[in-house]
Every structure is written in structure tokens, then in C-alpha cells.
Coordinates of C-alpha atoms and ligand atoms in Angstrom, one line a residue:
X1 CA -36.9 21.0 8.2
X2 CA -34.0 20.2 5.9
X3 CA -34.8 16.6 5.8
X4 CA -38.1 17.3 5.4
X5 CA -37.8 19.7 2.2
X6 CA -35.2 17.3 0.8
X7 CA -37.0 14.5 1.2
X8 CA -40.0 15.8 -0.8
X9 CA -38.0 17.0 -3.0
X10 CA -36.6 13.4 -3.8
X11 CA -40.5 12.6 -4.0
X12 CA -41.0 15.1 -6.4
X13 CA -37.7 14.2 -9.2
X14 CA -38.8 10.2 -8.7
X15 CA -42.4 10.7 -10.4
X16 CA -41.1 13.2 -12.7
X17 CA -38.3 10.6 -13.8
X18 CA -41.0 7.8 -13.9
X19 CA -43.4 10.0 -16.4
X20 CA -40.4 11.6 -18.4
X21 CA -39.7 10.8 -21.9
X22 CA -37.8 7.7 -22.6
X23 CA -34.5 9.0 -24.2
X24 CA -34.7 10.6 -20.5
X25 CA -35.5 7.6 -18.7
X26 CA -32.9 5.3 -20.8
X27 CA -30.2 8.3 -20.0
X28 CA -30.7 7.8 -16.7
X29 CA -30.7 4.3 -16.5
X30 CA -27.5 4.3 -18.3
X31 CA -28.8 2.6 -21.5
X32 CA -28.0 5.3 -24.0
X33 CA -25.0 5.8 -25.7
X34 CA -23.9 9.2 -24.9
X35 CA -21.5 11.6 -26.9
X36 CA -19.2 13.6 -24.7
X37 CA -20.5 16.6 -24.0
X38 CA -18.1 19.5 -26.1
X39 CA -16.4 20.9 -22.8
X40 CA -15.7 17.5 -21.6
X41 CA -12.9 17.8 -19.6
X42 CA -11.1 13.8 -19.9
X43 CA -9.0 13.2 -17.5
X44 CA -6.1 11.6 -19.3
X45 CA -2.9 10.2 -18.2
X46 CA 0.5 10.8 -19.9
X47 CA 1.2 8.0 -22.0
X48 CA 3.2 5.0 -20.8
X49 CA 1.2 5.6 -17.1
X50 CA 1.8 2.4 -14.9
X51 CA -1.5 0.9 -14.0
X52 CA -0.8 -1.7 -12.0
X53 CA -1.9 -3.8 -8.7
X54 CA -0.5 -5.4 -5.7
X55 CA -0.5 -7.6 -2.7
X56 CA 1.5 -9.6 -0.5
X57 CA 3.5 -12.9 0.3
X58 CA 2.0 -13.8 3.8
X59 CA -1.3 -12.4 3.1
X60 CA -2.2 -14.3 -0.3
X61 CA 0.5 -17.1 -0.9
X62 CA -0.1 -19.9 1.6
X63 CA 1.8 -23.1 1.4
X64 CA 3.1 -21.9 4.6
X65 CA 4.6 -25.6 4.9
X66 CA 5.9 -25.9 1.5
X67 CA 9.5 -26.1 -0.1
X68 CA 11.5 -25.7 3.2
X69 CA 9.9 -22.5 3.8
X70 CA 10.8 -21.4 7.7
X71 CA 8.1 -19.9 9.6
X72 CA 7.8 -15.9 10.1
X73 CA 6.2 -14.1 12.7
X74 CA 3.4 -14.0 10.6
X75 CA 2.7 -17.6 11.6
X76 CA 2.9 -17.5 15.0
X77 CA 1.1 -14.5 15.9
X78 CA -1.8 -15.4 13.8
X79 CA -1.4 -18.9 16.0
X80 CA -1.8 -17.6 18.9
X81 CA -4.9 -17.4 20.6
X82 CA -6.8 -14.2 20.7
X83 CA -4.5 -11.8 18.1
X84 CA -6.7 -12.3 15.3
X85 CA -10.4 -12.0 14.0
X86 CA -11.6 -15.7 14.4
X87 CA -8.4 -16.6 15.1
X88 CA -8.1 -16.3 11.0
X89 CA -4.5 -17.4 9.6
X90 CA -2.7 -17.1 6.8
X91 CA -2.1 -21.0 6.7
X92 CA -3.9 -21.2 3.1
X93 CA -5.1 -17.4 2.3
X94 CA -5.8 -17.0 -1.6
X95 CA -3.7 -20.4 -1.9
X96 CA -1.7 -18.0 -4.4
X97 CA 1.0 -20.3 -4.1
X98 CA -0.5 -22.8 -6.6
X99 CA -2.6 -20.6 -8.0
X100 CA -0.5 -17.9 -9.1
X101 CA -1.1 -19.2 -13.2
X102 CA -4.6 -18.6 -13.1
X103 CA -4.4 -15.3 -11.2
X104 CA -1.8 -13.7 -13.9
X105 CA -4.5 -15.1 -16.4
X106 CA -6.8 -12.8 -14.4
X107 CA -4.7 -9.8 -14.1
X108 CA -3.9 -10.0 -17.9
X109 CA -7.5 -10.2 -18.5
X110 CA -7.9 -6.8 -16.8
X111 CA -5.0 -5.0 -18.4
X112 CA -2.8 -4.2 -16.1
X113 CA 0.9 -3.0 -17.0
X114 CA 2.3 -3.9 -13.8
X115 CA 2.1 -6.2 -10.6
X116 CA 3.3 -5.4 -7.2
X117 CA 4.0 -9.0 -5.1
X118 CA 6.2 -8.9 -2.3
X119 CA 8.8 -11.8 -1.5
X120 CA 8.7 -14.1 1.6
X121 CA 12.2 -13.9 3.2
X122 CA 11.3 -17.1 5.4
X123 CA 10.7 -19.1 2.1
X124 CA 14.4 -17.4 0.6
X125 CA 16.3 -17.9 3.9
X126 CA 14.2 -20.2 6.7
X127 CA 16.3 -19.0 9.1
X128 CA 16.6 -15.5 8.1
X129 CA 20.6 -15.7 7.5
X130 CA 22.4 -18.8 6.5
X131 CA 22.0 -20.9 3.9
X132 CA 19.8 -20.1 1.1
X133 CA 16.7 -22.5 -0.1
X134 CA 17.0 -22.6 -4.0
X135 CA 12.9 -24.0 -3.7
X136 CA 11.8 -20.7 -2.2
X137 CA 13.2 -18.5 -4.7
X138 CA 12.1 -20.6 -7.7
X139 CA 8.4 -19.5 -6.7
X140 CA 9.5 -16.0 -7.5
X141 CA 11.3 -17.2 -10.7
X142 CA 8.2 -18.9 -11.9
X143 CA 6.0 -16.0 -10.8
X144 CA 8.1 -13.9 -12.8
X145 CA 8.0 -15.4 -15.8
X146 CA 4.7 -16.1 -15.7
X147 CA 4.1 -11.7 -15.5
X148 CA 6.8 -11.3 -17.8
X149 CA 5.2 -13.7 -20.7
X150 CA 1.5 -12.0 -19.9
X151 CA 3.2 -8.2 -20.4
X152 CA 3.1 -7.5 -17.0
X153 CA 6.2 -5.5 -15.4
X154 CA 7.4 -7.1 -12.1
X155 CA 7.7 -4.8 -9.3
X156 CA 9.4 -7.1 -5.8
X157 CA 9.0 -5.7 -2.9
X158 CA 11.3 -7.3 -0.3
X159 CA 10.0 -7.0 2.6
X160 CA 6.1 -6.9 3.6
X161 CA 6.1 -7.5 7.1
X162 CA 6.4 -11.5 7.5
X163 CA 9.9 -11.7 9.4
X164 CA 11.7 -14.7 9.5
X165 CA 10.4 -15.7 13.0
X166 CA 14.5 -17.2 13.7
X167 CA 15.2 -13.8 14.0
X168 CA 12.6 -12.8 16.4
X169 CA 13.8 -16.2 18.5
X170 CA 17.5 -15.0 17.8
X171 CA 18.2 -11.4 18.4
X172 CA 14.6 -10.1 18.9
X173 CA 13.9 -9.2 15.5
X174 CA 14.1 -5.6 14.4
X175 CA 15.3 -4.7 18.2
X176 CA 18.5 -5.8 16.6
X177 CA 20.8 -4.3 14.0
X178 CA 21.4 -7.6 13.2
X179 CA 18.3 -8.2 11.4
X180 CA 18.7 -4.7 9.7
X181 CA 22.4 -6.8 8.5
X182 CA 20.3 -9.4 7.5
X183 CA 18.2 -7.6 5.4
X184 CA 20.5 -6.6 3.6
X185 CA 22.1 -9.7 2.6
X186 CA 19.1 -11.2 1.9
X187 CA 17.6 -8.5 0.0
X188 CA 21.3 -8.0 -2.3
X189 CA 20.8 -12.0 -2.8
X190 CA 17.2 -11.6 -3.9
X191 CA 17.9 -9.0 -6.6
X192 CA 21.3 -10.8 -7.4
X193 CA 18.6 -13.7 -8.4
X194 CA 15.7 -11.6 -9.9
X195 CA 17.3 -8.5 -11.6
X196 CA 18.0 -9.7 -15.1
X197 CA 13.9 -9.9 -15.0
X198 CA 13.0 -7.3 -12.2
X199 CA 13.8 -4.0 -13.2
X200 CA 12.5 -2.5 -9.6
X201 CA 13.0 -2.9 -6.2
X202 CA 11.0 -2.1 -2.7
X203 CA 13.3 -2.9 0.1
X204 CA 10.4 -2.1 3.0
X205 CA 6.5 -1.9 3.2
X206 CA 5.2 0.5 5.3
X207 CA 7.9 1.1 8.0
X208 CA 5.7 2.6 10.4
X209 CA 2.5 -0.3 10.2
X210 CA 5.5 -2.8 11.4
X211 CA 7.3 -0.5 13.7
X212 CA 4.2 1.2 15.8
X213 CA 1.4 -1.5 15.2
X214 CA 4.1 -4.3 15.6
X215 CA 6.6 -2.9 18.4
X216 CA 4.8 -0.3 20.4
X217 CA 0.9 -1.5 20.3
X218 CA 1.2 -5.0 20.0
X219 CA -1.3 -5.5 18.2
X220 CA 0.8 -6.6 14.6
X221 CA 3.3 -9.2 15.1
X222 CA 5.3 -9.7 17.2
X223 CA 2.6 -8.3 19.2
X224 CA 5.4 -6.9 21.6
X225 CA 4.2 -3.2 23.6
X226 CA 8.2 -1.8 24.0
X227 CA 8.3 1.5 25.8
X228 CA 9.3 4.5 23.3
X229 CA 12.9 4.0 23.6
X230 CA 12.4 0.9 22.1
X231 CA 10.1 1.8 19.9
X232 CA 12.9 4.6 18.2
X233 CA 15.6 2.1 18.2
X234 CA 13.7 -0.4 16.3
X235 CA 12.4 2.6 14.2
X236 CA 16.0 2.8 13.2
X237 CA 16.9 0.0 13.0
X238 CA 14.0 -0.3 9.9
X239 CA 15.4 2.6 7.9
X240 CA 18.8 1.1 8.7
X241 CA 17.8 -2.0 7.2
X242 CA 16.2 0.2 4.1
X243 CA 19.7 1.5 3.7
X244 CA 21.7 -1.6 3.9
X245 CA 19.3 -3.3 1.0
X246 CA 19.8 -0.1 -1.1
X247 CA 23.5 -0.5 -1.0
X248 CA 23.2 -4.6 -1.4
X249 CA 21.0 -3.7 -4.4
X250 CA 23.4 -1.6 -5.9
X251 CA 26.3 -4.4 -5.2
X252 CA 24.2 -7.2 -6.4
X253 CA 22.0 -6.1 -9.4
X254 CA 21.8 -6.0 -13.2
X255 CA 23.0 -2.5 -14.0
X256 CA 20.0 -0.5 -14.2
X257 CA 17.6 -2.1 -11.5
X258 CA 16.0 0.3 -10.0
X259 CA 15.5 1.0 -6.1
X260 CA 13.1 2.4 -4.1
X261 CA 10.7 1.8 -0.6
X262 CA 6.7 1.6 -0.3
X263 CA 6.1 3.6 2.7
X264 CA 3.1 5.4 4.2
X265 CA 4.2 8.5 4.9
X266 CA 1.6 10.7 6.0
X267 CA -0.1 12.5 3.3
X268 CA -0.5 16.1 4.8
X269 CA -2.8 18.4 3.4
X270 CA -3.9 21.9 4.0
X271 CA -7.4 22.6 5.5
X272 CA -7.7 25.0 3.0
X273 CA -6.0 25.7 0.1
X274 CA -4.7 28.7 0.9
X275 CA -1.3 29.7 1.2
X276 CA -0.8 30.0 4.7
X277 CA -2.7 26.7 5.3
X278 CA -0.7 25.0 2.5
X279 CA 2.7 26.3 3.5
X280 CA 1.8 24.9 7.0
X281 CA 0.7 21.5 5.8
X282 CA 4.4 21.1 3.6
X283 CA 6.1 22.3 7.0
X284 CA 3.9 19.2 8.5
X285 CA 5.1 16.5 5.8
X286 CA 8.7 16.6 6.6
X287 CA 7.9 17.1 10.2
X288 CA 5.0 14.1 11.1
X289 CA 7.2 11.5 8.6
X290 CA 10.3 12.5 10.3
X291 CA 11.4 9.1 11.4
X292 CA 10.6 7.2 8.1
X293 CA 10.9 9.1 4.8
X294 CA 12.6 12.1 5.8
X295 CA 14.8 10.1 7.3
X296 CA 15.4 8.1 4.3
X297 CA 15.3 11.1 1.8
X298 CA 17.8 13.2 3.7
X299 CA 20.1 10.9 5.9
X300 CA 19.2 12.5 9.1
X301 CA 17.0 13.2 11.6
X302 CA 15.5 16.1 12.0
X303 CA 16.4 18.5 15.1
X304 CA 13.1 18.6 15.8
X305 CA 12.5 15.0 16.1
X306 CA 15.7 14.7 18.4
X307 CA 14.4 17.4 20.4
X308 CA 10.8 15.7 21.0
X309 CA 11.9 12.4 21.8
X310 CA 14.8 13.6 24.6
X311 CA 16.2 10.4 26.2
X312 CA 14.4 8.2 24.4
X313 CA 16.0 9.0 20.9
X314 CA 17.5 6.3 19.0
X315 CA 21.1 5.5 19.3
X316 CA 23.4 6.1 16.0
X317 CA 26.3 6.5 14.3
X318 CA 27.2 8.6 11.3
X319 CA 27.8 5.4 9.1
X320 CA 23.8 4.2 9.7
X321 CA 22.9 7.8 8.5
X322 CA 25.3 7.8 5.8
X323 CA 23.8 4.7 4.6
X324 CA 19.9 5.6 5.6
X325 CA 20.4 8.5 3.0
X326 CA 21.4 6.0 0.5
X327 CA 20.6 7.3 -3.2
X328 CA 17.4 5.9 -4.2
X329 CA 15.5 5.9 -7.6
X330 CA 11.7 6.3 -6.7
X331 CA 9.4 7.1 -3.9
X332 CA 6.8 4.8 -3.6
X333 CA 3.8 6.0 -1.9
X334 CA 1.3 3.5 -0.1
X335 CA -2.3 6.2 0.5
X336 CA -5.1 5.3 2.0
X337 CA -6.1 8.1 4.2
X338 CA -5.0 11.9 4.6
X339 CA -3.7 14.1 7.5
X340 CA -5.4 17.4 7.3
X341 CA -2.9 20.1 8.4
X342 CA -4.0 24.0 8.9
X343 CA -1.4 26.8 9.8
X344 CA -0.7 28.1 13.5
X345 CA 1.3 30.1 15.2
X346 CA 2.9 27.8 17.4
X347 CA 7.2 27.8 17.1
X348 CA 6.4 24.8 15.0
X349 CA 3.8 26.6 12.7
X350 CA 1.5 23.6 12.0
X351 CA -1.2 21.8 14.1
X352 CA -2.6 18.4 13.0
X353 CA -6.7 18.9 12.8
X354 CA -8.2 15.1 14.5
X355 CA -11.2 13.6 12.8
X356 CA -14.4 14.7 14.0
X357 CA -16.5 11.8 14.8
X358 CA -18.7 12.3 12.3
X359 CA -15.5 11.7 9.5
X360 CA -16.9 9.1 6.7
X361 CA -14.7 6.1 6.6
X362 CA -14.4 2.7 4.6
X363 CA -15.3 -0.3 6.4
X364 CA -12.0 -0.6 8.3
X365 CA -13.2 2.5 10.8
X366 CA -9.3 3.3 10.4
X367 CA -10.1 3.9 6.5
X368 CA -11.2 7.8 6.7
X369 CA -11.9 8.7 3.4
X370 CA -9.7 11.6 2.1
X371 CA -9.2 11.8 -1.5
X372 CA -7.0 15.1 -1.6
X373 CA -4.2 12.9 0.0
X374 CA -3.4 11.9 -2.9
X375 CA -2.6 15.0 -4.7
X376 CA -1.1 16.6 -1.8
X377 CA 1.7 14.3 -0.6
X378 CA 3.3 13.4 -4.0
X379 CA 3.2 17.3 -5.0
X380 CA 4.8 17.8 -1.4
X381 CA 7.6 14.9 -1.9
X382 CA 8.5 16.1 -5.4
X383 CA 8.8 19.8 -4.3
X384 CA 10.8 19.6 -0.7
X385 CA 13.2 16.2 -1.8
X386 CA 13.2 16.8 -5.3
X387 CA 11.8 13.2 -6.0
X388 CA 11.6 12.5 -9.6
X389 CA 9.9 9.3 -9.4
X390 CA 6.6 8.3 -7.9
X391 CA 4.5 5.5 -7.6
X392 CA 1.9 5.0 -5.9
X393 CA 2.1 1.6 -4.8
X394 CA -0.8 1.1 -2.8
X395 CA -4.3 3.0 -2.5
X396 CA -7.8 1.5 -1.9
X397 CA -10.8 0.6 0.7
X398 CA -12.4 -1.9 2.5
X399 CA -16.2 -2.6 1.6
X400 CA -19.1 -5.0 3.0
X401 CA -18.6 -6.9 -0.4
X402 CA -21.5 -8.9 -0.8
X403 CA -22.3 -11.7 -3.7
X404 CA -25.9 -10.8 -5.3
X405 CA -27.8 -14.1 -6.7
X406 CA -26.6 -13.7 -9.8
X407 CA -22.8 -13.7 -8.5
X408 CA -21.9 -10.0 -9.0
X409 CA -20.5 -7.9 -6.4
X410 CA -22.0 -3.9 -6.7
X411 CA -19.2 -2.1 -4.7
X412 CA -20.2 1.2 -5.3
X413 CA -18.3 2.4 -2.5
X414 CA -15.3 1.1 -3.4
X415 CA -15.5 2.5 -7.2
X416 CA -16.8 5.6 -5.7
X417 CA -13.6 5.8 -3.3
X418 CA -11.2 5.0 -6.3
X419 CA -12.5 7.8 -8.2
X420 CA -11.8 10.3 -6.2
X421 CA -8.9 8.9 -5.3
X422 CA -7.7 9.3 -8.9
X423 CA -8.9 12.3 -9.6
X424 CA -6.9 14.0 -7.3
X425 CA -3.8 11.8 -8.6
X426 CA -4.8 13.3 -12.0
X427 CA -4.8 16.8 -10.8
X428 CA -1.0 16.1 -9.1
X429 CA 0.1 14.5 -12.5
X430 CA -1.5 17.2 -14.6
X431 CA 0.4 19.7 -12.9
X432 CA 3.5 17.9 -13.9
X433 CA 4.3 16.2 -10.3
X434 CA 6.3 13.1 -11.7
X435 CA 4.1 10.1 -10.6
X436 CA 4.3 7.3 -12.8
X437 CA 1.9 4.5 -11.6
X438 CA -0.5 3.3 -9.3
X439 CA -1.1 0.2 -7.7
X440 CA -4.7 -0.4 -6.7
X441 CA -4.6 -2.2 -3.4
X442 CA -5.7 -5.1 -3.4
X443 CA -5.9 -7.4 -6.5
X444 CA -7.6 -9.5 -4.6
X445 CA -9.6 -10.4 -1.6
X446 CA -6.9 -11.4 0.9
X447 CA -5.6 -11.7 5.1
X448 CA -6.3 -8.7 6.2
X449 CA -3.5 -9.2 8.8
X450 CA -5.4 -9.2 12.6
X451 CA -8.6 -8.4 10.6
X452 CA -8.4 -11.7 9.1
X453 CA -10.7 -12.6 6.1
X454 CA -13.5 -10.3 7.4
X455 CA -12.1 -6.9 6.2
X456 CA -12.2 -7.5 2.3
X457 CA -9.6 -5.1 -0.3
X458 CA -9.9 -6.8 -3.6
X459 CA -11.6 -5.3 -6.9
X460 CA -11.5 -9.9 -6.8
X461 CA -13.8 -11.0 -4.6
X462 CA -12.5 -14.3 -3.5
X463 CA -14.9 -16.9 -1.6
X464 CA -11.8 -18.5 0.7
X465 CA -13.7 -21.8 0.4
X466 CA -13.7 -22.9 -3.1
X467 CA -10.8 -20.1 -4.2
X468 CA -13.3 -18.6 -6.9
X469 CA -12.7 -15.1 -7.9
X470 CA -14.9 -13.1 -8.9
X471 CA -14.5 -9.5 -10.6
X472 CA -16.6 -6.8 -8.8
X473 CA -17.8 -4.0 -10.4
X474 CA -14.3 -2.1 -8.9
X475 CA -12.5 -4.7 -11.3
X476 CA -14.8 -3.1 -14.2
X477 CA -14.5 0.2 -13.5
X478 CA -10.8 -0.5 -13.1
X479 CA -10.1 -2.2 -16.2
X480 CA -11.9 0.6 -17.8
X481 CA -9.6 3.0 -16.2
X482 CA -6.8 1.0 -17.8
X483 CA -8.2 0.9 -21.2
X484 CA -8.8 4.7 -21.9
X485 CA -5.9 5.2 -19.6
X486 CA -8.0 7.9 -17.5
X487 CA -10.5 8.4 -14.9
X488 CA -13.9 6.6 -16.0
Ligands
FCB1 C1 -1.5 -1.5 4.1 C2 -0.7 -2.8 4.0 C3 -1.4 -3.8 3.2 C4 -2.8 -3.9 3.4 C5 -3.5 -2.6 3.3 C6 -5.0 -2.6 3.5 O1 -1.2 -0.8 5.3 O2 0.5 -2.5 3.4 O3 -0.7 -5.0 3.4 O4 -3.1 -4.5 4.7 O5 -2.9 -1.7 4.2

């Protein structure tokens, strides 16, 4: 009945629009220039807001053969038969490598303040300790300079999942605190190198995507399935190796570098927002992230994640937590999706509400769409932690991108996604919650890791063929964003 109504409804608005007037008809087309209405309500940005965008070594660089770099596990998972879509590698990717002039050209064009790139550690040290190669670094100098000459702030991350695959051979990778040692050497050598022009740091991307996805379902590399003992251990032995890095940093860098981590915690958010519902859902951040950030932000673990995992806790020492708690300047915050939290009155005084099928999602089905995420979880990290520094260092959707005729690319999706998106980021910063950029993910088309080339992130469309990129609308909308430094 209510398809029925509505749909005659539509039948009804279409002729009307086709007979109306046509100041109506060009106002609906978009072809009048319109004056704000008086109780326009812009939403602004403080001034000085970071717009920015980012990606990553192994998943636009290429040259995997290049300069003495040493493979990572990157390479040979995406090798091996059967862990990939198509069997896609990141062999060539954006070809980023030798193309990095013209895409700084290309991010300059769109106005962005800052760029997020992340550092291949198997290009820095081939072996993953040892002997550093002075070729793979000077890829980072040039990047650098190239940003730095365009007006574009440098923000490194140093680690973004491609592991030094010597140290998987070696000591099993991050089963072993000897990687998290590593780390840390490699990490205070990187900034040694980079911080008279890098001003900020990320030591680890997304500790729970490598951990779970790469550890305990195998389906990330290493592709290894440990039982959940295993699974803690090398969960510490990630925010151990966060902690080392800080404190290498802080040895290493030009006085005032800045430190921080791009991790995606788990953006709680009330069902409802009502007090009881919101209490709950702040309960829920420190509890769900309890092995990652709030480990991180308060150099422990919390009783209640001791208590849930028994046996199969990780083993420590006061040092690691001493140095997991490490000081840090900013939080950065990767978003995509959000964990909708409503109040109970269970001991623990929060349930976790699952998706109903029915949930609208992005291409990736693992995309659900859940703007309020990112209002919730920086409000939530600046009010239990005190953090008074946020970025958002990555946010954005997967689409069915596809090239009209005339070489345009309509993701309406996408734009549609990114402005909600940042209108809830607007209400956080409007409230005074201390975010101070965002990095659109990606900047780019790029490997979308075991989703290969088929799941595509970029507001560039990028035909992987010829290497021509390609605004889409996204890039418009964003570059607008940029300009009036606002939601457009
Ligand atoms: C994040 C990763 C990033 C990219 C996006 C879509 O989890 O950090 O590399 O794959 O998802």
C-alpha cells in the first residue's frame, strides 16, 4: 500500500516538475545560482582545519623489486595461490613509486593541507634489522620534498601492515617481541632521517586489521589462524612495538616531532541519545578497544579484559606496560563504520546491538554505513583519556565506480557517505572536541589488500592499465570541502 501511494506520489511531483516554471525547473536542475537562504546554518571548520588524504606503501607504491627493497609479507601472501581476489598483487599497484611527482601535482590541484603515506620498512631495512638501505629511504626524502615544496604537510606513518617478511621467516613475525624491538629501531631511525621535514609520526595502522585479520583469521597476511592465546600475545606484542617506537621517536627526533598511532578503535555510539544509552556506549569504548587504544592510552589492561580472556591472557611485564603507556601527542582515528551500543543491566552495563540484515553498507558488505561514528568516538576519546589531539586519519567507502563515456565517474554514493560522515565530525568539532584533521581515505584507487583491485576507495579513479587518474565527482565535492573549509 505504501509503495503503492509513494510511487504515485513520485508520478505526481515528476509532471508537476516537468510543467513548472523555469526558475523552478533550472533550481532543480542545479543551474541557478542560489543565495543562501537567511537561517543558513554553514557548517564551518575552525580555521587552520587539516584537510588532508592518505594511503599506503604496499598498496600504491610498487617497484616491489626496486632499490634493494626486501620483500614483506605483503608479497608473498598476495603470491600465493588462492589468498587474493584474482590472485591481484601489489607487484605494480598505482606504480606510485615513479609516479609520485604527478600525484603531488594532483593532490595540490585539489587543495589539500596535508598527506598521509606510510613507509615501507622492507625498502628501509630488507631484512627488517641490520643494515640500513640509504635507496629506500631516499624515496621518502624525495616524496617529502616533493609535499613540502607543493604546501602539503607530511604526515609518516611507520608502519601499515607490509612486515619485513625476514622477520616472519626469522622469529615468526609479531609472535615475537623481537619484531616489536625491531620496530622500534627502525621506526627511531626513520624519524632520526625524516624529522627535520616530518613534523608527525604514526608508529602503527590499525592494530587490530593486522592482529585479528592477519593472526587469528588468516585471511590478511601472514594468513596464519593462531589459537587465542596466540592471538593476545601477538596483540601485545603490537602495542609493545607502538611503545618502543614512541620512545625511539622521542630519542631520535628533531625536538618537537610529534607522535601518535592510526588505530581503529571501535567507534561506540549510543542507540539513542539518551543518557542512559550514552553513558552505556562510553562504558563500551574503553571496554570493546581494551587491547589496542586503552591499552595504549592508559598503560594497562583493563581487569576486565584479564578476567575475559583467563588462560589465554597475554604474558607481560611491568616494563612493556610502562612503555605501552608511553606519552603520546595525538590520537589518530581511522572510521569507517560504527558500533551501536544501548545500556543494560548486565554487571557490565553495556550490550553491543549486531546489524540487522537489512543494515545499508558500501560496496565492501563489511562497510556498514554509520555516520554518527564519527562524532561519537572522538567526543568519547577526548572526554575519558583527556586526548587533546585528534585526527582522523582515515574515513571513507567503497563504490561500484564506473567511467561514463565521457570519462566522469558520478559516485553519488561515495559523496553522499562523506557528507554525513562530516557532518557528524562537524557537530563533534563544534562542540569543541579537539579534532584537527581528516584524511579522506583513499586518494586514490589502490590494492585493496585480499580484495585486490576490485574493491575501489579513491575520490581518483585510477584505470590500473594505463595509470590514468581520474577525479570523480568525490574529488569535486572534496576539493570544495577544502575551499570553503566546510561541509558542501
Ligand atoms: C583500512 C586500512 C586501509 C584500507 C581501508 C579501506 O582498514 O587501513 O589500508 O584498506 O581500510
Amino acid at each position: 500500500m505504501f509503495n503503492r501511494l509513494s510511487r504515485r506520489a513520485f508520478a505526481r511531483l515528476a509532471s508537476a516538475a516537468a510543467l513548472a516554471p523555469p526558475a523552478l525547473r533550472a533550481l532543480a536542475e542545479g543551474t541557478a545560482a542560489q543565495a543562501p537562504a537567511a537561517n543558513h546554518i554553514a557548517l564551518t571548520f575552525p580555521k587552520g582545519f587539516l584537510w588532508g588524504s592518505a594511503t599506503a606503501s604496499y598498496q600504491v607504491e610498487g617497484a616491489v623489486n626496486e632499490d634493494g627493497r626486501g620483500p614483506s609479507i605483503w608479497d608473498v601472501f598476495s603470491h600465493t595461490p588462492g589468498k587474493t581476489n584474482d590472485g591481484d598483487t601489489g607487484d605494480v599497484a598505482n606504480d606510485h613509486y615513479h609516479l609520485y611527482k604527478q600525484d603531488v601535482a594532483l593532490m595540490k590541484d585539489l587543495g589539500l593541507k596535508t598527506y598521509r603515506f606510510s613507509v615501507s620498512w622492507s625498502r628501509v631495512f630488507p631484512q627488517g634489522t641490520g643494515t640500513p638501505n640509504p635507496k629506500g629511504l631516499d624515496f621518502y626524502n624525495r616524496l617529502v620534498d616533493e609535499l613540502l615544496a607543493a604546501n602539503i604537510q607530511p604526515y609518516c606513518t611507520l608502519f601499515h601492515w607490509d612486515l619485513p617478511q625476514a622477520l616472519e621467516d626469522k622469529v615468526g613475525g609479531w609472535q615475537s617481541r623481537e619484531t616489536s624491538e625491531a620496530f622500534g629501531v627502525y621506526a627511531g631511525y626513520v624519524a632520526k632521517n625524516l624529522s627535520d621535514r616530518v613534523k608527525h609520526f604514526m608508529t602503527l595502522n590499525e592494530m587490530s586489521s593486522f592482529v585479528d585479520i592477519g593472526y587469528r583469521d588468516g585471511r590478511h597476511a601472514p594468513g596464519l589462524k593462531l589459537p587465542p592465546a596466540g592471538v593476545n600475545q601477538v596483540r601485545h606484542h603490537a602495542v609493545l612495538a607502538h611503545g618502543l617506537a614512541v620512545q625511539a621517536i622521542r630519542a631520535n627526533a628533531k625536538p618537537g616531532t610529534k607522535v601518535g598511532l592510526a588505530e581503529n578503535a571501535e567507534a561506540c555510539a549510543p542507540v539513542i541519545e539518551t543518557p542512559d544509552h550514552i553513558a552505556a556506549a562510553r562504558k563500551a569504548m574503553r571496554e570493546v578497544n581494551a587491547g589496542y587504544l586503552t591499552a595504549v592510552l592508559e598503560g594497562k589492561y583493563t581487569d576486565a579484559y584479564l578476567e575475559h580472556h583467563g588462560a589465554n591472557a597475554p604474558k607481560f611485564t611491568a616494563a612493556d606496560m610502562k612503555a605501552i603507556g608511553s606519552p603520546i601527542d595525538f590520537v589518530g582515528l581511522n572510521n569507517y563504520t560504527t558500533t551501536w551500543v544501548r545500556a543494560a543491566t548486565t554487571p557490565q552495563g553495556y550490550a553491543v546491538v549486531p546489524a540487522p540484515d537489512s543494515y545499508p553498507h558500501m560496496m565492501s558488505p563489511w562497510l556498514r554505513i554509520g555516520p554518527q561514528g564519527l562524532y561519537w568516538a572522538p567526543k568519547f576519546i577526548a572526554e575519558i583519556w583527556g586526548v587533546k589531539e585528534i585526527y582522523i586519519t582515515e574515513n571513507g567507502a567503497s563504490s561500484t565506480d564506473k567511467l561514463t563515456p565521457e570519462g566522469q565517474v558520478y559516485d553519488t554514493d561515495r559523496v553522499m557517505y562523506l557528507r554525513n560522515y562530516l557532518t557528524q565530525l562537524h557537530r563533534a568539532v563544534a562542540e569543541g572536541v579537539p579534532v584537527k584533521g581528516y584524511f579522506v581515505w583513499s586518494f586514490m584507487d589502490n590494492y585493496e589488500w585480499a580484495d585486490g583491485y576490485a574493491y575501489r576507495f579513491g575520490i581518483h579513479y585510477v584505470d590500473f592499465k594505463t595509470q590514468k587518474r581520474t577525479p570523480k565527482l568525490s574529488a569535486h565535492f572534496y576539493k570544495e570541502v577544502i575551499s570553503r573549509n566546510g561541509v558542501a
